PDB file of C-alpha atoms in Angstrom:
ATOM      1  CA  ASP A 625      55.557   2.052  63.830  1.00  0.00           C
ATOM      2  CA  ALA A 626      54.153   4.774  61.421  1.00  0.00           C
ATOM      3  CA  GLY A 627      53.628   2.101  58.045  1.00  0.00           C
ATOM      4  CA  VAL A 628      55.183   3.269  54.444  1.00  0.00           C
ATOM      5  CA  ILE A 629      55.286   6.566  54.285  1.00  0.00           C
ATOM      6  CA  GLN A 630      55.361   8.429  50.774  1.00  0.00           C
ATOM      7  CA  SER A 631      55.559  12.028  50.118  1.00  0.00           C
ATOM      8  CA  PRO A 632      54.089  14.042  48.336  1.00  0.00           C
ATOM      9  CA  ARG A 633      50.808  12.608  48.508  1.00  0.00           C
ATOM     10  CA  HIS A 634      49.846  14.743  45.294  1.00  0.00           C
ATOM     11  CA  GLU A 635      51.851  16.120  42.504  1.00  0.00           C
ATOM     12  CA  VAL A 636      51.096  18.392  39.793  1.00  0.00           C
ATOM     13  CA  THR A 637      53.652  19.193  37.248  1.00  0.00           C
ATOM     14  CA  GLU A 638      53.848  20.113  33.519  1.00  0.00           C
ATOM     15  CA  MET A 639      54.853  18.079  30.968  1.00  0.00           C
ATOM     16  CA  GLY A 640      59.017  17.794  30.673  1.00  0.00           C
ATOM     17  CA  GLN A 641      59.614  18.236  34.340  1.00  0.00           C
ATOM     18  CA  GLU A 642      61.498  16.504  36.553  1.00  0.00           C
ATOM     19  CA  VAL A 643      59.427  14.655  39.256  1.00  0.00           C
ATOM     20  CA  THR A 644      61.206  12.986  42.105  1.00  0.00           C
ATOM     21  CA  LEU A 645      58.579  10.678  44.469  1.00  0.00           C
ATOM     22  CA  ARG A 646      60.085   9.557  47.996  1.00  0.00           C
ATOM     23  CA  CYS A 647      59.411   6.408  50.086  1.00  0.00           C
ATOM     24  CA  LYS A 648      60.231   5.441  53.968  1.00  0.00           C
ATOM     25  CA  PRO A 649      59.711   1.726  54.510  1.00  0.00           C
ATOM     26  CA  ILE A 650      59.161   0.217  57.458  1.00  0.00           C
ATOM     27  CA  SER A 651      61.969   0.070  59.976  1.00  0.00           C
ATOM     28  CA  GLY A 652      63.713  -3.514  59.412  1.00  0.00           C
ATOM     29  CA  HIS A 653      62.396  -4.249  56.313  1.00  0.00           C
ATOM     30  CA  ASP A 654      64.857  -5.431  53.625  1.00  0.00           C
ATOM     31  CA  TYR A 655      62.462  -5.230  50.665  1.00  0.00           C
ATOM     32  CA  LEU A 656      61.379  -1.896  49.190  1.00  0.00           C
ATOM     33  CA  PHE A 657      59.049  -2.153  46.149  1.00  0.00           C
ATOM     34  CA  TRP A 658      57.797   0.676  43.485  1.00  0.00           C
ATOM     35  CA  TYR A 659      54.267   0.075  41.889  1.00  0.00           C
ATOM     36  CA  ARG A 660      52.234   2.067  39.619  1.00  0.00           C
ATOM     37  CA  GLN A 661      48.761   2.137  38.856  1.00  0.00           C
ATOM     38  CA  THR A 662      46.279   3.435  36.287  1.00  0.00           C
ATOM     39  CA  MET A 663      42.750   2.467  35.356  1.00  0.00           C
ATOM     40  CA  MET A 664      44.360   1.134  31.991  1.00  0.00           C
ATOM     41  CA  ARG A 665      47.156  -1.096  32.963  1.00  0.00           C
ATOM     42  CA  GLY A 666      45.926  -1.905  36.798  1.00  0.00           C
ATOM     43  CA  LEU A 667      48.838  -2.480  39.263  1.00  0.00           C
ATOM     44  CA  GLU A 668      52.080  -2.970  37.899  1.00  0.00           C
ATOM     45  CA  LEU A 669      55.543  -3.756  39.674  1.00  0.00           C
ATOM     46  CA  LEU A 670      58.056  -1.245  38.408  1.00  0.00           C
ATOM     47  CA  ILE A 671      61.356  -2.511  40.563  1.00  0.00           C
ATOM     48  CA  TYR A 672      62.381  -3.738  43.584  1.00  0.00           C
ATOM     49  CA  PHE A 673      65.112  -3.442  45.952  1.00  0.00           C
ATOM     50  CA  ASN A 674      66.952  -6.103  48.389  1.00  0.00           C
ATOM     51  CA  ASN A 675      69.161  -4.719  51.132  1.00  0.00           C
ATOM     52  CA  ASN A 676      69.068  -1.470  49.365  1.00  0.00           C
ATOM     53  CA  VAL A 677      70.248  -3.063  45.975  1.00  0.00           C
ATOM     54  CA  PRO A 678      67.683  -3.410  42.760  1.00  0.00           C
ATOM     55  CA  ILE A 679      66.893  -7.002  41.893  1.00  0.00           C
ATOM     56  CA  ASP A 680      64.425  -6.646  39.187  1.00  0.00           C
ATOM     57  CA  ASP A 681      63.733  -3.254  37.205  1.00  0.00           C
ATOM     58  CA  SER A 682      62.167  -4.860  34.576  1.00  0.00           C
ATOM     59  CA  GLY A 683      58.840  -3.304  35.002  1.00  0.00           C
ATOM     60  CA  MET A 684      60.747   0.748  34.608  1.00  0.00           C
ATOM     61  CA  PRO A 685      58.946   1.644  31.451  1.00  0.00           C
ATOM     62  CA  GLU A 686      61.597   3.524  30.124  1.00  0.00           C
ATOM     63  CA  ASP A 687      64.954   5.287  30.862  1.00  0.00           C
ATOM     64  CA  ARG A 688      62.998   8.271  31.795  1.00  0.00           C
ATOM     65  CA  PHE A 689      62.348   6.350  35.365  1.00  0.00           C
ATOM     66  CA  SER A 690      65.135   5.979  37.701  1.00  0.00           C
ATOM     67  CA  ALA A 691      64.924   4.350  41.273  1.00  0.00           C
ATOM     68  CA  LYS A 692      67.411   4.759  44.155  1.00  0.00           C
ATOM     69  CA  MET A 693      67.728   3.101  47.406  1.00  0.00           C
ATOM     70  CA  PRO A 694      70.835   4.981  49.449  1.00  0.00           C
ATOM     71  CA  ASN A 695      70.041   3.880  52.299  1.00  0.00           C
ATOM     72  CA  ALA A 696      67.411   1.406  54.599  1.00  0.00           C
ATOM     73  CA  SER A 697      65.140   3.920  55.023  1.00  0.00           C
ATOM     74  CA  PHE A 698      65.040   5.977  51.936  1.00  0.00           C
ATOM     75  CA  SER A 699      63.999   5.384  48.415  1.00  0.00           C
ATOM     76  CA  THR A 700      63.334   7.873  45.244  1.00  0.00           C
ATOM     77  CA  LEU A 701      61.707   7.506  42.176  1.00  0.00           C
ATOM     78  CA  LYS A 702      62.438  10.042  39.667  1.00  0.00           C
ATOM     79  CA  ILE A 703      60.494  10.767  36.141  1.00  0.00           C
ATOM     80  CA  GLN A 704      62.516  12.982  33.719  1.00  0.00           C
ATOM     81  CA  PRO A 705      61.262  14.307  31.725  1.00  0.00           C
ATOM     82  CA  SER A 706      57.820  13.558  32.607  1.00  0.00           C
ATOM     83  CA  GLU A 707      55.117  13.174  30.479  1.00  0.00           C
ATOM     84  CA  PRO A 708      51.250  12.959  30.651  1.00  0.00           C
ATOM     85  CA  ARG A 709      50.797   9.252  30.500  1.00  0.00           C
ATOM     86  CA  ASP A 710      53.224   8.994  33.386  1.00  0.00           C
ATOM     87  CA  SER A 711      50.072   9.912  35.157  1.00  0.00           C
ATOM     88  CA  ALA A 712      49.188   7.403  37.716  1.00  0.00           C
ATOM     89  CA  VAL A 713      49.221   6.317  41.477  1.00  0.00           C
ATOM     90  CA  TYR A 714      52.445   5.107  42.383  1.00  0.00           C
ATOM     91  CA  PHE A 715      52.648   3.158  45.445  1.00  0.00           C
ATOM     92  CA  CYS A 716      55.818   2.100  47.694  1.00  0.00           C
ATOM     93  CA  ALA A 717      55.842  -1.116  49.643  1.00  0.00           C
ATOM     94  CA  SER A 718      58.366  -2.861  51.937  1.00  0.00           C
ATOM     95  CA  SER A 719      58.602  -6.209  53.255  1.00  0.00           C
ATOM     96  CA  LEU A 720      60.411  -8.659  55.183  1.00  0.00           C
ATOM     97  CA  ALA A 721      61.555 -11.442  53.206  1.00  0.00           C
ATOM     98  CA  ARG A 722      60.226 -15.006  55.153  1.00  0.00           C
ATOM     99  CA  GLN A 723      60.057 -18.441  53.325  1.00  0.00           C
ATOM    100  CA  GLY A 724      56.677 -18.891  51.894  1.00  0.00           C
ATOM    101  CA  VAL A 725      55.384 -15.520  53.115  1.00  0.00           C
ATOM    102  CA  ASN A 726      55.200 -12.529  50.712  1.00  0.00           C
ATOM    103  CA  GLU A 727      53.197  -9.863  52.659  1.00  0.00           C
ATOM    104  CA  GLN A 728      53.746  -6.702  51.324  1.00  0.00           C
ATOM    105  CA  TYR A 729      52.900  -3.348  53.507  1.00  0.00           C
ATOM    106  CA  PHE A 730      52.136  -0.539  51.279  1.00  0.00           C
ATOM    107  CA  GLY A 731      51.661   2.927  51.363  1.00  0.00           C
ATOM    108  CA  PRO A 732      49.100   5.326  50.892  1.00  0.00           C
ATOM    109  CA  GLY A 733      50.560   6.210  47.394  1.00  0.00           C
ATOM    110  CA  THR A 734      51.709   9.341  45.488  1.00  0.00           C
ATOM    111  CA  ARG A 735      48.706  10.766  42.902  1.00  0.00           C
ATOM    112  CA  LEU A 736      50.970  12.303  39.612  1.00  0.00           C
ATOM    113  CA  THR A 737      49.123  14.374  37.539  1.00  0.00           C
ATOM    114  CA  VAL A 738      51.210  15.286  34.324  1.00  0.00           C
ATOM    115  CA  THR A 739      49.813  18.381  32.417  1.00  0.00           C
TER     116      THR A 739
ATOM    117  CA  ASP B 208      53.775 -17.007  37.803  1.00  0.00           C
ATOM    118  CA  ALA B 209      50.573 -18.743  37.022  1.00  0.00           C
ATOM    119  CA  LYS B 210      47.724 -16.912  35.781  1.00  0.00           C
ATOM    120  CA  THR B 211      44.627 -16.259  38.121  1.00  0.00           C
ATOM    121  CA  THR B 212      40.863 -15.742  37.221  1.00  0.00           C
ATOM    122  CA  GLN B 213      38.367 -14.108  39.222  1.00  0.00           C
ATOM    123  CA  PRO B 214      34.871 -12.930  38.226  1.00  0.00           C
ATOM    124  CA  THR B 215      34.815  -9.055  37.765  1.00  0.00           C
ATOM    125  CA  SER B 216      31.983  -8.380  40.703  1.00  0.00           C
ATOM    126  CA  MET B 217      30.433  -9.667  43.430  1.00  0.00           C
ATOM    127  CA  ASP B 218      27.526  -8.211  45.852  1.00  0.00           C
ATOM    128  CA  CYS B 219      27.175  -9.192  49.420  1.00  0.00           C
ATOM    129  CA  ALA B 220      24.961  -8.587  52.020  1.00  0.00           C
ATOM    130  CA  GLU B 221      26.184  -6.829  55.013  1.00  0.00           C
ATOM    131  CA  GLY B 222      26.761  -9.450  58.063  1.00  0.00           C
ATOM    132  CA  ARG B 223      26.505 -12.520  55.604  1.00  0.00           C
ATOM    133  CA  ALA B 224      29.817 -14.644  54.718  1.00  0.00           C
ATOM    134  CA  ALA B 225      31.229 -13.280  51.008  1.00  0.00           C
ATOM    135  CA  ASN B 226      32.677 -15.893  49.380  1.00  0.00           C
ATOM    136  CA  LEU B 227      35.324 -14.868  46.588  1.00  0.00           C
ATOM    137  CA  PRO B 228      36.554 -17.831  44.100  1.00  0.00           C
ATOM    138  CA  CYS B 229      39.771 -17.894  42.113  1.00  0.00           C
ATOM    139  CA  ASN B 230      40.802 -19.977  39.554  1.00  0.00           C
ATOM    140  CA  HIS B 231      44.589 -20.799  39.181  1.00  0.00           C
ATOM    141  CA  SER B 232      44.805 -24.270  37.429  1.00  0.00           C
ATOM    142  CA  THR B 233      48.548 -23.740  35.864  1.00  0.00           C
ATOM    143  CA  ILE B 234      49.681 -23.329  39.552  1.00  0.00           C
ATOM    144  CA  SER B 235      53.014 -24.893  40.334  1.00  0.00           C
ATOM    145  CA  GLY B 236      54.007 -27.116  42.924  1.00  0.00           C
ATOM    146  CA  ASN B 237      56.186 -24.367  44.722  1.00  0.00           C
ATOM    147  CA  GLU B 238      54.163 -21.086  44.536  1.00  0.00           C
ATOM    148  CA  TYR B 239      51.595 -20.131  47.206  1.00  0.00           C
ATOM    149  CA  VAL B 240      48.185 -18.247  46.839  1.00  0.00           C
ATOM    150  CA  TYR B 241      48.031 -15.147  48.318  1.00  0.00           C
ATOM    151  CA  TRP B 242      45.262 -12.659  48.673  1.00  0.00           C
ATOM    152  CA  TYR B 243      45.126  -9.052  48.829  1.00  0.00           C
ATOM    153  CA  ARG B 244      42.580  -6.214  48.793  1.00  0.00           C
ATOM    154  CA  GLN B 245      42.536  -2.626  47.919  1.00  0.00           C
ATOM    155  CA  ILE B 246      40.027  -0.474  49.605  1.00  0.00           C
ATOM    156  CA  HIS B 247      39.136   2.999  46.973  1.00  0.00           C
ATOM    157  CA  SER B 248      42.026   5.439  47.318  1.00  0.00           C
ATOM    158  CA  GLN B 249      44.418   3.159  49.236  1.00  0.00           C
ATOM    159  CA  GLY B 250      47.138   1.157  48.958  1.00  0.00           C
ATOM    160  CA  PRO B 251      46.625  -2.974  48.778  1.00  0.00           C
ATOM    161  CA  GLN B 252      46.816  -4.407  52.208  1.00  0.00           C
ATOM    162  CA  TYR B 253      48.054  -8.151  52.671  1.00  0.00           C
ATOM    163  CA  ILE B 254      44.691 -10.674  53.714  1.00  0.00           C
ATOM    164  CA  ILE B 255      46.193 -14.316  53.923  1.00  0.00           C
ATOM    165  CA  HIS B 256      47.876 -16.819  52.151  1.00  0.00           C
ATOM    166  CA  GLY B 257      48.220 -20.268  51.594  1.00  0.00           C
ATOM    167  CA  LEU B 258      50.469 -23.453  49.972  1.00  0.00           C
ATOM    168  CA  LYS B 259      48.188 -26.452  50.431  1.00  0.00           C
ATOM    169  CA  ASN B 260      46.288 -26.325  53.547  1.00  0.00           C
ATOM    170  CA  ASN B 261      43.513 -24.252  54.576  1.00  0.00           C
ATOM    171  CA  GLU B 262      44.317 -21.209  56.255  1.00  0.00           C
ATOM    172  CA  THR B 263      42.249 -18.803  58.692  1.00  0.00           C
ATOM    173  CA  ASN B 264      43.545 -15.756  60.516  1.00  0.00           C
ATOM    174  CA  GLU B 265      41.567 -12.755  62.115  1.00  0.00           C
ATOM    175  CA  MET B 266      40.723 -11.248  58.297  1.00  0.00           C
ATOM    176  CA  ALA B 267      39.428 -14.081  56.480  1.00  0.00           C
ATOM    177  CA  SER B 268      39.805 -18.210  56.119  1.00  0.00           C
ATOM    178  CA  LEU B 269      41.392 -19.306  52.488  1.00  0.00           C
ATOM    179  CA  ILE B 270      40.248 -22.705  51.397  1.00  0.00           C
ATOM    180  CA  ILE B 271      42.706 -24.222  48.560  1.00  0.00           C
ATOM    181  CA  THR B 272      41.092 -27.175  46.778  1.00  0.00           C
ATOM    182  CA  GLU B 273      42.913 -30.520  47.135  1.00  0.00           C
ATOM    183  CA  ASP B 274      44.115 -30.069  43.600  1.00  0.00           C
ATOM    184  CA  ARG B 275      45.181 -26.470  44.271  1.00  0.00           C
ATOM    185  CA  LYS B 276      43.455 -25.680  41.117  1.00  0.00           C
ATOM    186  CA  SER B 277      41.236 -23.044  42.533  1.00  0.00           C
ATOM    187  CA  SER B 278      40.953 -21.315  46.324  1.00  0.00           C
ATOM    188  CA  THR B 279      38.148 -19.210  48.029  1.00  0.00           C
ATOM    189  CA  LEU B 280      38.487 -16.527  50.111  1.00  0.00           C
ATOM    190  CA  ILE B 281      36.012 -16.193  52.683  1.00  0.00           C
ATOM    191  CA  LEU B 282      34.929 -12.990  54.951  1.00  0.00           C
ATOM    192  CA  PRO B 283      32.648 -14.571  57.567  1.00  0.00           C
ATOM    193  CA  HIS B 284      30.670 -11.442  58.264  1.00  0.00           C
ATOM    194  CA  ALA B 285      31.061  -8.897  55.830  1.00  0.00           C
ATOM    195  CA  THR B 286      31.020  -5.359  56.826  1.00  0.00           C
ATOM    196  CA  LEU B 287      30.537  -2.428  54.893  1.00  0.00           C
ATOM    197  CA  ARG B 288      34.604  -1.692  55.375  1.00  0.00           C
ATOM    198  CA  ASP B 289      34.786  -4.718  53.393  1.00  0.00           C
ATOM    199  CA  THR B 290      33.932  -3.043  49.974  1.00  0.00           C
ATOM    200  CA  ALA B 291      37.022  -3.103  47.973  1.00  0.00           C
ATOM    201  CA  VAL B 292      39.004  -4.888  45.138  1.00  0.00           C
ATOM    202  CA  TYR B 293      40.232  -8.183  45.968  1.00  0.00           C
ATOM    203  CA  TYR B 294      43.554  -9.687  44.327  1.00  0.00           C
ATOM    204  CA  CYS B 295      44.232 -13.201  43.967  1.00  0.00           C
ATOM    205  CA  ILE B 296      48.040 -13.664  43.008  1.00  0.00           C
ATOM    206  CA  VAL B 297      49.870 -16.972  42.728  1.00  0.00           C
ATOM    207  CA  ALA B 298      53.559 -16.323  42.979  1.00  0.00           C
ATOM    208  CA  ASN B 299      56.624 -18.106  44.459  1.00  0.00           C
ATOM    209  CA  ALA B 300      58.083 -16.915  48.035  1.00  0.00           C
ATOM    210  CA  GLY B 301      61.251 -17.960  48.120  1.00  0.00           C
ATOM    211  CA  GLY B 302      64.696 -17.202  46.414  1.00  0.00           C
ATOM    212  CA  THR B 303      65.355 -15.468  43.063  1.00  0.00           C
ATOM    213  CA  SER B 304      61.410 -15.084  42.748  1.00  0.00           C
ATOM    214  CA  TYR B 305      60.825 -13.712  45.797  1.00  0.00           C
ATOM    215  CA  GLY B 306      58.674 -10.376  45.844  1.00  0.00           C
ATOM    216  CA  LYS B 307      57.293 -10.420  42.737  1.00  0.00           C
ATOM    217  CA  LEU B 308      53.609 -10.217  42.855  1.00  0.00           C
ATOM    218  CA  THR B 309      51.554  -9.819  39.528  1.00  0.00           C
ATOM    219  CA  PHE B 310      48.042  -8.157  40.427  1.00  0.00           C
ATOM    220  CA  GLY B 311      45.518  -8.752  38.028  1.00  0.00           C
ATOM    221  CA  GLN B 312      42.132  -6.459  37.945  1.00  0.00           C
ATOM    222  CA  GLY B 313      40.744  -8.854  40.914  1.00  0.00           C
ATOM    223  CA  THR B 314      36.943  -9.089  42.292  1.00  0.00           C
ATOM    224  CA  ILE B 315      35.269  -5.594  43.059  1.00  0.00           C
ATOM    225  CA  LEU B 316      33.469  -6.802  46.387  1.00  0.00           C
ATOM    226  CA  THR B 317      30.272  -4.324  47.285  1.00  0.00           C
ATOM    227  CA  VAL B 318      28.858  -5.125  50.727  1.00  0.00           C
ATOM    228  CA  HIS B 319      25.354  -3.474  50.611  1.00  0.00           C
ATOM    229  CA  PRO B 320      23.410  -2.517  54.006  1.00  0.00           C
TER     230      PRO B 320
END
């Protein structure tokens, strides 16, 4: 398996523009997670899905952020409109639920810069 | 989820064992201890987890004290490629809590030649 795939790897955009980050989880995994990492706040969980259904979006910073998972092999994280403070590395991760095991596989991340 | 406390940074000589401590004095009975690491510019990587017993896999060993209030991750023969931030996380792993991992600041481990 190729692991978790994220695109683009780097994104530079201007304030006010819409940004869409994409993620392809590992085939067969039933959980998908979106994280954001900054120097100031560290690694934060934004939202996660189970079987394509959003379970917990309490980490989504505000209404400008939205996430979808239309099928088991694809998810998007959208920021509209983007702001400079959204600059961060965004990670997608997936896992297969097993009691007592919380082994999440992370993608390489998307480095977002909003100018 | 219980809070964890880790040293900010540690050094280790290449080829020696790296012992990374973690305090989790408020851990509850159904919470597991997980260790992840993040090598520079990469996504975090799962290392090992445990509930009560000591655990070992191809990457590391996890020693959990009998009262479960602290644990130690052991890299038996550290290499330069083990230089990374190591995160100790305490979380439930079942039911409605599955999936929520809270990453703290972790320990920056630097392995020296």
